Tab-separated table of C-alpha atoms and ligand atoms in Angstrom:
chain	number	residue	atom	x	y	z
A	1	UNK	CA	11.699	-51.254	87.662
A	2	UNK	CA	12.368	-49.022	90.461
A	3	UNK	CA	9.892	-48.864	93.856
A	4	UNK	CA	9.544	-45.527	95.510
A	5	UNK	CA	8.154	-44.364	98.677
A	6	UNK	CA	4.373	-44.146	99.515
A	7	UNK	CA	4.499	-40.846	99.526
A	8	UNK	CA	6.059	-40.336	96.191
A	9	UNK	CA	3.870	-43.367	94.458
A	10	UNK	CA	1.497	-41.249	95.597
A	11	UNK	CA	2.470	-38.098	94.397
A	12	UNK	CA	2.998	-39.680	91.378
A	13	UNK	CA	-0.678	-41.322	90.944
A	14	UNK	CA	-2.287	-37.743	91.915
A	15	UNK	CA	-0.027	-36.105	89.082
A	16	UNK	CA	-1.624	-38.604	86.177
A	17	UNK	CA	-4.064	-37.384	83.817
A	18	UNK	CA	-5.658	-40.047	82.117
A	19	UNK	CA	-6.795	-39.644	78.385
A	20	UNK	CA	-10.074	-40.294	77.737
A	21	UNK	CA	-11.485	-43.490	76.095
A	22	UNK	CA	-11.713	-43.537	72.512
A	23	UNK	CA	-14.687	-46.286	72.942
A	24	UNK	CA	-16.118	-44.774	76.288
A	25	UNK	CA	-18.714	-48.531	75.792
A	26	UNK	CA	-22.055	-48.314	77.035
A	27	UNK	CA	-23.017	-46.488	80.377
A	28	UNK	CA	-24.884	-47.314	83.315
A	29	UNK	CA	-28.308	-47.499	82.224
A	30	UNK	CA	-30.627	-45.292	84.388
A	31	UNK	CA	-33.060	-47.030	86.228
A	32	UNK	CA	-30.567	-48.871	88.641
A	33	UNK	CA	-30.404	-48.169	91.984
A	34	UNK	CA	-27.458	-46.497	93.918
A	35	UNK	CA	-24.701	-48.549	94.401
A	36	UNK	CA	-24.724	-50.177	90.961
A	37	UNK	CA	-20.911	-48.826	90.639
A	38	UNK	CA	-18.733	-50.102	93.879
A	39	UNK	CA	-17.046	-46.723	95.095
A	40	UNK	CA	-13.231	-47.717	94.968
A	41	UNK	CA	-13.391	-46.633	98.787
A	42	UNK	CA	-15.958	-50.041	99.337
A	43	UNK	CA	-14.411	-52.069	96.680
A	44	UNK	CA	-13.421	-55.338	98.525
A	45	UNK	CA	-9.880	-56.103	98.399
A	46	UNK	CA	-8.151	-59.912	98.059
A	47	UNK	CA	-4.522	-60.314	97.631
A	48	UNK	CA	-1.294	-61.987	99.161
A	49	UNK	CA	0.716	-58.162	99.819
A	50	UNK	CA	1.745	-57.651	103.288
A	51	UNK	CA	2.040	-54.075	101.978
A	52	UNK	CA	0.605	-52.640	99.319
A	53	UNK	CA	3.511	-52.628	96.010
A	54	UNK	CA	4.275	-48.381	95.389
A	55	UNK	CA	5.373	-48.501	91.533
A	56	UNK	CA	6.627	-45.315	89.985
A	57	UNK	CA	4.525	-45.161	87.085
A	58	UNK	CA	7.580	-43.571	85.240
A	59	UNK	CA	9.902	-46.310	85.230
A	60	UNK	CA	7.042	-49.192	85.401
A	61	UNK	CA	7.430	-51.718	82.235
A	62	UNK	CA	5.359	-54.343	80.919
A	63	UNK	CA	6.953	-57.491	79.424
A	64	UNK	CA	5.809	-59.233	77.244
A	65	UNK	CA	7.459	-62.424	76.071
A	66	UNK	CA	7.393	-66.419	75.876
A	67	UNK	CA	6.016	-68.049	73.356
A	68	UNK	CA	5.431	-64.908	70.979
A	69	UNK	CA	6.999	-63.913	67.971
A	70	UNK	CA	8.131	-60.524	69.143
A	71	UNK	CA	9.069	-59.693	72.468
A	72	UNK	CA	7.321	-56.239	73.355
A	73	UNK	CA	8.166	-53.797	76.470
A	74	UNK	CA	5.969	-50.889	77.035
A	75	UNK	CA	6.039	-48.220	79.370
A	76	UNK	CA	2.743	-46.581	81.172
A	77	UNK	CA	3.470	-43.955	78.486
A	78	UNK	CA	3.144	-46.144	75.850
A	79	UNK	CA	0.095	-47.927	77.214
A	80	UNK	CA	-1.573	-44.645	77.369
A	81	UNK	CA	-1.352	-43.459	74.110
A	82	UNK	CA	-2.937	-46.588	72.822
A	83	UNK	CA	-6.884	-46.447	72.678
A	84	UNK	CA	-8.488	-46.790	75.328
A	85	UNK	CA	-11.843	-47.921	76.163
A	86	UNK	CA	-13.860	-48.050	79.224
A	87	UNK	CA	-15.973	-50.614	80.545
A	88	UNK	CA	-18.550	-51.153	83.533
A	89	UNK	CA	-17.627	-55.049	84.835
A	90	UNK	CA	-18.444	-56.620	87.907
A	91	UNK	CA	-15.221	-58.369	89.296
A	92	UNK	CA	-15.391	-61.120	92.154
A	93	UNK	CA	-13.364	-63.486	94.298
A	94	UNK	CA	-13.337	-67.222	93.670
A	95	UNK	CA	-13.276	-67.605	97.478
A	96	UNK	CA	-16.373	-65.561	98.216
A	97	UNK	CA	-19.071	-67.675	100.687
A	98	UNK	CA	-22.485	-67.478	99.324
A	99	UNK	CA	-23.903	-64.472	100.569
A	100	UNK	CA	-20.660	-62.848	100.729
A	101	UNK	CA	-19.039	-59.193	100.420
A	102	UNK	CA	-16.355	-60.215	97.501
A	103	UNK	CA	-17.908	-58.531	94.768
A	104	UNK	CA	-18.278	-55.096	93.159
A	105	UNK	CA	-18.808	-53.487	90.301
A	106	UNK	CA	-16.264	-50.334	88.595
A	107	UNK	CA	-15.863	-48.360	85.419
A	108	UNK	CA	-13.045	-49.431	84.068
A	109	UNK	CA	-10.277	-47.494	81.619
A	110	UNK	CA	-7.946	-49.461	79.538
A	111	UNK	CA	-6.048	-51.141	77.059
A	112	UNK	CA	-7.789	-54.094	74.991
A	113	UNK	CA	-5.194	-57.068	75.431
A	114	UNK	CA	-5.656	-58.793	71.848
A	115	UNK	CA	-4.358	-56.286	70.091
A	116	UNK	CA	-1.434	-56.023	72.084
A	117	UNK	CA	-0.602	-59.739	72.094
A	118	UNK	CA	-1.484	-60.131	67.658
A	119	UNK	CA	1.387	-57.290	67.568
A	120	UNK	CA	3.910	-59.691	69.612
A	121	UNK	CA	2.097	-62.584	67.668
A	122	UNK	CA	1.073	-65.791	69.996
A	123	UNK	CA	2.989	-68.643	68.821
A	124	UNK	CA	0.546	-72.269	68.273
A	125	UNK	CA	0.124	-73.675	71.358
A	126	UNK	CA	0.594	-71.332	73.689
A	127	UNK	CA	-3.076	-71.641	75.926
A	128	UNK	CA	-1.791	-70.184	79.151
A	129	UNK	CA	-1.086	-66.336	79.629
A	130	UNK	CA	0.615	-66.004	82.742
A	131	UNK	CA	0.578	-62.599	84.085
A	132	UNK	CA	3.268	-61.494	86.742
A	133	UNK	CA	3.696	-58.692	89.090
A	134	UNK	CA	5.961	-56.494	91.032
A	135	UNK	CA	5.508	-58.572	94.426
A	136	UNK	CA	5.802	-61.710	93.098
A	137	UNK	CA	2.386	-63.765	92.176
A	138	UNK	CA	1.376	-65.229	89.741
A	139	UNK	CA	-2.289	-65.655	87.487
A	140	UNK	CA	-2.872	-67.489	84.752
A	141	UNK	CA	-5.665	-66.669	82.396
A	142	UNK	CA	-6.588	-68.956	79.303
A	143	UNK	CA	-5.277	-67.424	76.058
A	144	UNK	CA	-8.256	-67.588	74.383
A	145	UNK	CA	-10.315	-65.727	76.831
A	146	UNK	CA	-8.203	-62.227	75.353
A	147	UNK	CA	-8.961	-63.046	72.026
A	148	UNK	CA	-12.180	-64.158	72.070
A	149	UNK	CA	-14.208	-60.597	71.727
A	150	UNK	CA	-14.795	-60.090	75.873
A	151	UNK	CA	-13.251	-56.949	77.080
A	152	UNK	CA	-10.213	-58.846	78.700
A	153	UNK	CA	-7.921	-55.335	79.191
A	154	UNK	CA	-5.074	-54.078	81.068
A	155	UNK	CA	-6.391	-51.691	83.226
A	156	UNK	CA	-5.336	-48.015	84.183
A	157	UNK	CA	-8.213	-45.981	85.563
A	158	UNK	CA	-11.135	-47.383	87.894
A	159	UNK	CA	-14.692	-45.109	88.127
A	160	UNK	CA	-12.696	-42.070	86.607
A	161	UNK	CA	-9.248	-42.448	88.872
A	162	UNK	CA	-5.730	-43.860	88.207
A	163	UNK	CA	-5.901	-47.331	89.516
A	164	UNK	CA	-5.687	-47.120	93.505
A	165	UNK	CA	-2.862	-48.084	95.053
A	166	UNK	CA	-4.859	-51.452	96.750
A	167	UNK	CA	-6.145	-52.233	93.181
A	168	UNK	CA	-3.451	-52.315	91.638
A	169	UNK	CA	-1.653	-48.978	90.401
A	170	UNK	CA	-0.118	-48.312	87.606
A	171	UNK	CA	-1.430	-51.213	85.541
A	172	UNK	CA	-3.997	-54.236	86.398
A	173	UNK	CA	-5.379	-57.329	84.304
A	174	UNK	CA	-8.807	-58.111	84.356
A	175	UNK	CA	-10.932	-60.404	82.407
A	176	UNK	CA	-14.516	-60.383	82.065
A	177	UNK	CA	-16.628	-63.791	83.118
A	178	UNK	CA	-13.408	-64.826	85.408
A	179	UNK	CA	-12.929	-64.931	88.953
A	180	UNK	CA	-10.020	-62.630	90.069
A	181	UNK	CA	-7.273	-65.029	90.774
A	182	UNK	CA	-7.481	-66.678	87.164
A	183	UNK	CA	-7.610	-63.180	85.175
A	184	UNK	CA	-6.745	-60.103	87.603
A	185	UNK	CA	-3.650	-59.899	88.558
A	186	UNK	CA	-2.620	-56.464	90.191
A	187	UNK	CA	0.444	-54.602	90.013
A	188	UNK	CA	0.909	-56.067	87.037
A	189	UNK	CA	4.675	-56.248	84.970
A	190	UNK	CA	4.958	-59.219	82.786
A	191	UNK	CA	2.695	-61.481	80.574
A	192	UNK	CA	4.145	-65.253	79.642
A	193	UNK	CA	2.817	-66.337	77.318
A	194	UNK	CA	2.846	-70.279	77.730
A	195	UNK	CA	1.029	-73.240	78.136
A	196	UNK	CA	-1.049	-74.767	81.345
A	197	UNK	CA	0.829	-77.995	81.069
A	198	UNK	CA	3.953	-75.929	81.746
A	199	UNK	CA	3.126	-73.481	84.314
A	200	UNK	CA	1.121	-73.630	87.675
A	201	UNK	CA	0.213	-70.073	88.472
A	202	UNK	CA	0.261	-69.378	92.366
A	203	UNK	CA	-3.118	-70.461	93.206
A	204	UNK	CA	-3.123	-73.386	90.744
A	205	UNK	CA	-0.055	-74.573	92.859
A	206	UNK	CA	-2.566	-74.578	95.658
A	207	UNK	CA	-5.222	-76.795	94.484
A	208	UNK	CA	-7.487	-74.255	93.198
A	209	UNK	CA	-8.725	-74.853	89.331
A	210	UNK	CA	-6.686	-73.571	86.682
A	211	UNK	CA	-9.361	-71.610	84.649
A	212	UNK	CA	-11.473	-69.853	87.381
A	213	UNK	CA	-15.390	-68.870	85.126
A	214	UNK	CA	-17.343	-67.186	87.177
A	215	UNK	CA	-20.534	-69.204	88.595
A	216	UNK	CA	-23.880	-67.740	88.205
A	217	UNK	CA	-25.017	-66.820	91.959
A	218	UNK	CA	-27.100	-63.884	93.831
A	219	UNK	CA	-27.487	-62.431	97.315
A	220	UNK	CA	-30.041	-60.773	98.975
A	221	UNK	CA	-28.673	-57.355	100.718
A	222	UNK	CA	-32.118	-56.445	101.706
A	223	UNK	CA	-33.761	-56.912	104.359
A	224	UNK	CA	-30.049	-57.804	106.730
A	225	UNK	CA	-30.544	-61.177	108.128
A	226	UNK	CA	-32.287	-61.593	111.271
A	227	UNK	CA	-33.858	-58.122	110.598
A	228	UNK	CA	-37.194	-57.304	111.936
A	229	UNK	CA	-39.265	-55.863	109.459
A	230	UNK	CA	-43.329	-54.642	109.817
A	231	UNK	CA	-45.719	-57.015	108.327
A	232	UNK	CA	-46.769	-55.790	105.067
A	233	UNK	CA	-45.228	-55.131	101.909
A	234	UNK	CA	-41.411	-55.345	102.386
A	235	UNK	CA	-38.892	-54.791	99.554
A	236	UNK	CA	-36.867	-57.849	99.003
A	237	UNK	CA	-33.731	-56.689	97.024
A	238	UNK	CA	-30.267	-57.778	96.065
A	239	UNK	CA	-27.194	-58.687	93.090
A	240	UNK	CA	-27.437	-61.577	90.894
A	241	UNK	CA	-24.309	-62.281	88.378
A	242	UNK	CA	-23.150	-65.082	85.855
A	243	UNK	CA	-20.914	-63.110	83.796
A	244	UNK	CA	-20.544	-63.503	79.966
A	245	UNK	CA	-23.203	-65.338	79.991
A	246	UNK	CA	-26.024	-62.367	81.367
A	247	UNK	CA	-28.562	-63.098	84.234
A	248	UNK	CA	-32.285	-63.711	82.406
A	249	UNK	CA	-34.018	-64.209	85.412
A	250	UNK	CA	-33.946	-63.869	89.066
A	251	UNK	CA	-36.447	-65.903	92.158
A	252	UNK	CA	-37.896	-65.822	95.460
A	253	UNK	CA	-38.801	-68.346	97.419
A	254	UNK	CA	-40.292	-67.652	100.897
A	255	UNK	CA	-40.391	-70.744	103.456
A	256	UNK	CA	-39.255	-72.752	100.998
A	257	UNK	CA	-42.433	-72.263	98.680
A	258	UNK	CA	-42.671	-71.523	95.214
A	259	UNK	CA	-40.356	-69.587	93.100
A	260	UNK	CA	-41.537	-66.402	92.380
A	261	UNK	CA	-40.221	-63.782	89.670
A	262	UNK	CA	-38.288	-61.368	90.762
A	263	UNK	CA	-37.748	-57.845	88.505
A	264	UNK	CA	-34.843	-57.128	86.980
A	265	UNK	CA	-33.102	-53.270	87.047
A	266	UNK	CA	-31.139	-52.526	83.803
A	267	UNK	CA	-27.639	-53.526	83.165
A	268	UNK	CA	-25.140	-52.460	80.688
A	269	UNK	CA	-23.999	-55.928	79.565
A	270	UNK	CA	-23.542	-59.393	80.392
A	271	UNK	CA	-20.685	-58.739	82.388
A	272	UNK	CA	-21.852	-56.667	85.088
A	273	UNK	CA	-24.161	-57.953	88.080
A	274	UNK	CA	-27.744	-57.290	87.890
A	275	UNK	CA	-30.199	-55.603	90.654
A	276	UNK	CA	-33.453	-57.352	91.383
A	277	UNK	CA	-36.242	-56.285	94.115
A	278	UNK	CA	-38.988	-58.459	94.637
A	279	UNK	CA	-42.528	-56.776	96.858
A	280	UNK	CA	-42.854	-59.206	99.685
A	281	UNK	CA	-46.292	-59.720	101.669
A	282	UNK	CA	-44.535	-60.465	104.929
A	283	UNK	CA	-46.555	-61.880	107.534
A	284	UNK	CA	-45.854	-62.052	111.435
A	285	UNK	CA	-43.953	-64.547	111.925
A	286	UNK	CA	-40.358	-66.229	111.561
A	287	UNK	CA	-39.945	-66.510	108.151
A	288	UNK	CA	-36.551	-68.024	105.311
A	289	UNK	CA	-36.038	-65.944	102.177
A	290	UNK	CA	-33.849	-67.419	99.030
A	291	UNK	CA	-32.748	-66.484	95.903
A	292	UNK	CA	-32.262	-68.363	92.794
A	293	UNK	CA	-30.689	-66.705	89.410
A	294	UNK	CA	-30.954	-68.191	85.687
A	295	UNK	CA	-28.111	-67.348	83.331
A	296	UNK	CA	-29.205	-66.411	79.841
A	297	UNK	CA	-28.730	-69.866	78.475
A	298	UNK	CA	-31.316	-70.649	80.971
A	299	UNK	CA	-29.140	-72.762	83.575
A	300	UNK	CA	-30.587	-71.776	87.028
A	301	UNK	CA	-28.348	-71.734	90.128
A	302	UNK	CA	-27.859	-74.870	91.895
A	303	UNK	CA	-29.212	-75.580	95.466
A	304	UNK	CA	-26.398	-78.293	95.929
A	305	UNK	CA	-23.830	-76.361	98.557
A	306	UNK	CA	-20.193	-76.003	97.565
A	307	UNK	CA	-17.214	-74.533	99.427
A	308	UNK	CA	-15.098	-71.756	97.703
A	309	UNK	CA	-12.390	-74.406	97.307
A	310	UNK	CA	-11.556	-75.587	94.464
A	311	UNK	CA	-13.359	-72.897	91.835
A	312	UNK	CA	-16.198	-71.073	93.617
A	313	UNK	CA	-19.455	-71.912	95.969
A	314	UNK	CA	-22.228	-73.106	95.165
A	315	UNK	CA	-25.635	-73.023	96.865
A	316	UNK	CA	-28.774	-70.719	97.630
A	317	UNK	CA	-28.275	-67.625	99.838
A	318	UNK	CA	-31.282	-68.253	102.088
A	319	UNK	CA	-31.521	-65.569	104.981
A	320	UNK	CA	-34.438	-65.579	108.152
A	321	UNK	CA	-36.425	-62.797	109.479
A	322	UNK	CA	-38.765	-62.018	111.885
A	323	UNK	CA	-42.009	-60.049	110.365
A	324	UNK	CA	-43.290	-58.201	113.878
B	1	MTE	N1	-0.700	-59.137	92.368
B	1	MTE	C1	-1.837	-59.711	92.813
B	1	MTE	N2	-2.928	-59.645	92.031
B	1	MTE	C2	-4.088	-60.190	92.445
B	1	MTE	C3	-4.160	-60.876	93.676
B	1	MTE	C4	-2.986	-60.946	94.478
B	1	MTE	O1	-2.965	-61.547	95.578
B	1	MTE	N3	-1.839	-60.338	93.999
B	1	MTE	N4	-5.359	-61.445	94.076
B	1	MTE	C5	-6.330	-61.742	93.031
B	1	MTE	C6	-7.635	-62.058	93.549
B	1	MTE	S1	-7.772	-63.543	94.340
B	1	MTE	C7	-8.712	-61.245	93.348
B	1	MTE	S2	-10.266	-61.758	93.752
B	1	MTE	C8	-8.567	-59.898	92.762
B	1	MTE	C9	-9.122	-58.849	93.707
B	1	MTE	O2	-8.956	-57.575	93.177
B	1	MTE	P1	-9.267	-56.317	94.082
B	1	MTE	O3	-8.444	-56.455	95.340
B	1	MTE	O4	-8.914	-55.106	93.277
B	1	MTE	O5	-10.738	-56.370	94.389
B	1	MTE	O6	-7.220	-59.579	92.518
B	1	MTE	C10	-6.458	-60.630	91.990
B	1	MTE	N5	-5.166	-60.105	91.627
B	2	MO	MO1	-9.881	-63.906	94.614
């Protein structure tokens, strides 16, 4: 696989028309607020490049091999005349602080992965797909996470573009309901297929877990901490997620008093975060706002504070204001 200059890579990115999905999946429902969809400009960015890989999309290959019947190699042309479909999934970073900025939300384009690994047939055994790319890491997602019916997908086009350069042009993994280092893997050019008790991906060699689900958590984005709102009604709003699994409900609790229902903006599926407001009677005064989500099995968040490290924090995102 040849690199190019940034100029040409980028050349070459601008040139690509992308087909359009054959299963376009279901659209943002209306109702949400702006800012539902991350603009690629604001979506965050986590990875190990000291600069950012420049692939020529014409000589890129994927590889995939290891324990599979059939070896396959396909070029960008190839994945592109496969059907696409597009999805709207919320993708975040396992080492995101409660309250943090490692999260957004794109419309995807891509290739479903199970049918591309049944074609070079998964050999017994083999739990462990580790994905490679052109600078060198290393993710490993569980096998059966591709096959299992989520929209696990190598991706070409984010919110109607090629892939940007930072996210991972030409080609990107990413798996629903996992945390980017265990299912995301940018600049993508090989798939292992193997088994966990062979293979530490990079991260995994680092003492972070091996499978990487995504723990159900929420922020509050309004008001900014330390903000110094009017007494009266004040809009209380924010993101909850817990992908896979959907977020059913979504609390406030105000100076540590009782949980109270916040409502819930229209999503497209479980994989995608959720926007909740809640109508505040603020009072003058110093006052602590939290948040609380419930997944759909009805699991709330837990209180009990966690550190990114090992698989994700845990915790309440609590900020304070000042009502005037
Ligand atoms: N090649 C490569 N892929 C990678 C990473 C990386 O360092 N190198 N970081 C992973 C991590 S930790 C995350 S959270 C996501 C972030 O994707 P984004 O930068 O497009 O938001 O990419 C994943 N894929
Ligand atoms: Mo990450």
């Amino acid at each position: 696989m040849k690199r190019i200059r940034g100029g040409a890579a980028a050349r070459s990115r601008a040139d690509i028309r992308l087909p359009a999905a054959a299963d376009p999946g279901k659209p943002v429902p209306a109702g949400t607020d702006p800012g539902f969809v991350t603009g690629n400009a604001d979506f965050y960015r986590v990875d190990t490049a000291l600069t950012v890989p420049r692939i020529d999309p014409g000589s890129w290959e994927l590889r995939i091999h290891g324990m599979v019947g059939d070896e396959m190699r396909l070029s960008f042309d190839d994945l592109l005349r496969r059907p696409l479909v597009e999805r709207v999934m919320t993708l975040n970073c396992v080492s995101n602080e409660v309250g943090g900025p490692y999260i957004g939300t794109a419309k995807w384009l891509g290739v479903p992965l199970a049918p591309l690994l049944s074609e070079a047939g998964i050999r017994p055994g083999a739990d462990q797909i580790v994905a490679r790319s052109a600078e060198g890491m290393t993710i490993g997602t569980p096998t059966a996470t591709a096959l299992d019916g989520r929209d696990t997908m190598l991706v070409v086009g984010m919110n109607g573009e090629p892939l940007p350069l930072e996210h991972g042009f030409p080609v990107r993994m990413l798996t629903p309901g996992l945390y980017g280092y265990a299912g995301a893997c940018k600049w993508l050019t090989e798939l292992e297929l193997t088994t966990f008790a062979k293979f530490d991906a990079y991260w995994v060699e680092r003492g972070w877990s091996a499978e990487g689900p995504v723990k159900t958590a929420s922020r509050i984005d309004k008001p900014k901490p330390f903000a110094r709102p009017a007494a009266g009604p004040v809009t209380v709003a924010g993101v909850a997620w817990a992908q896979r699994r959907g977020v059913k409900a979504v609390e406030i609790s105000v100076d540590g008093g009782d949980w109270k229902p916040a409502e819930l903006l229209p999503v497209p599926s479980i994989d995608t975060w959720v926007q909740w407001r809640y109508s505040w009677k603020a009072t003058s005064g110093p006052h602590s706002l939290s948040v609380r989500a419930t997944d759909r099995t009805g699991a709330a968040q837990t209180a009990a504070r966690a550190t990114p490290f090992p698989n994700g924090a845990t915790g309440l995102h609590t900020i304070t204001v000042t009502v005037a």
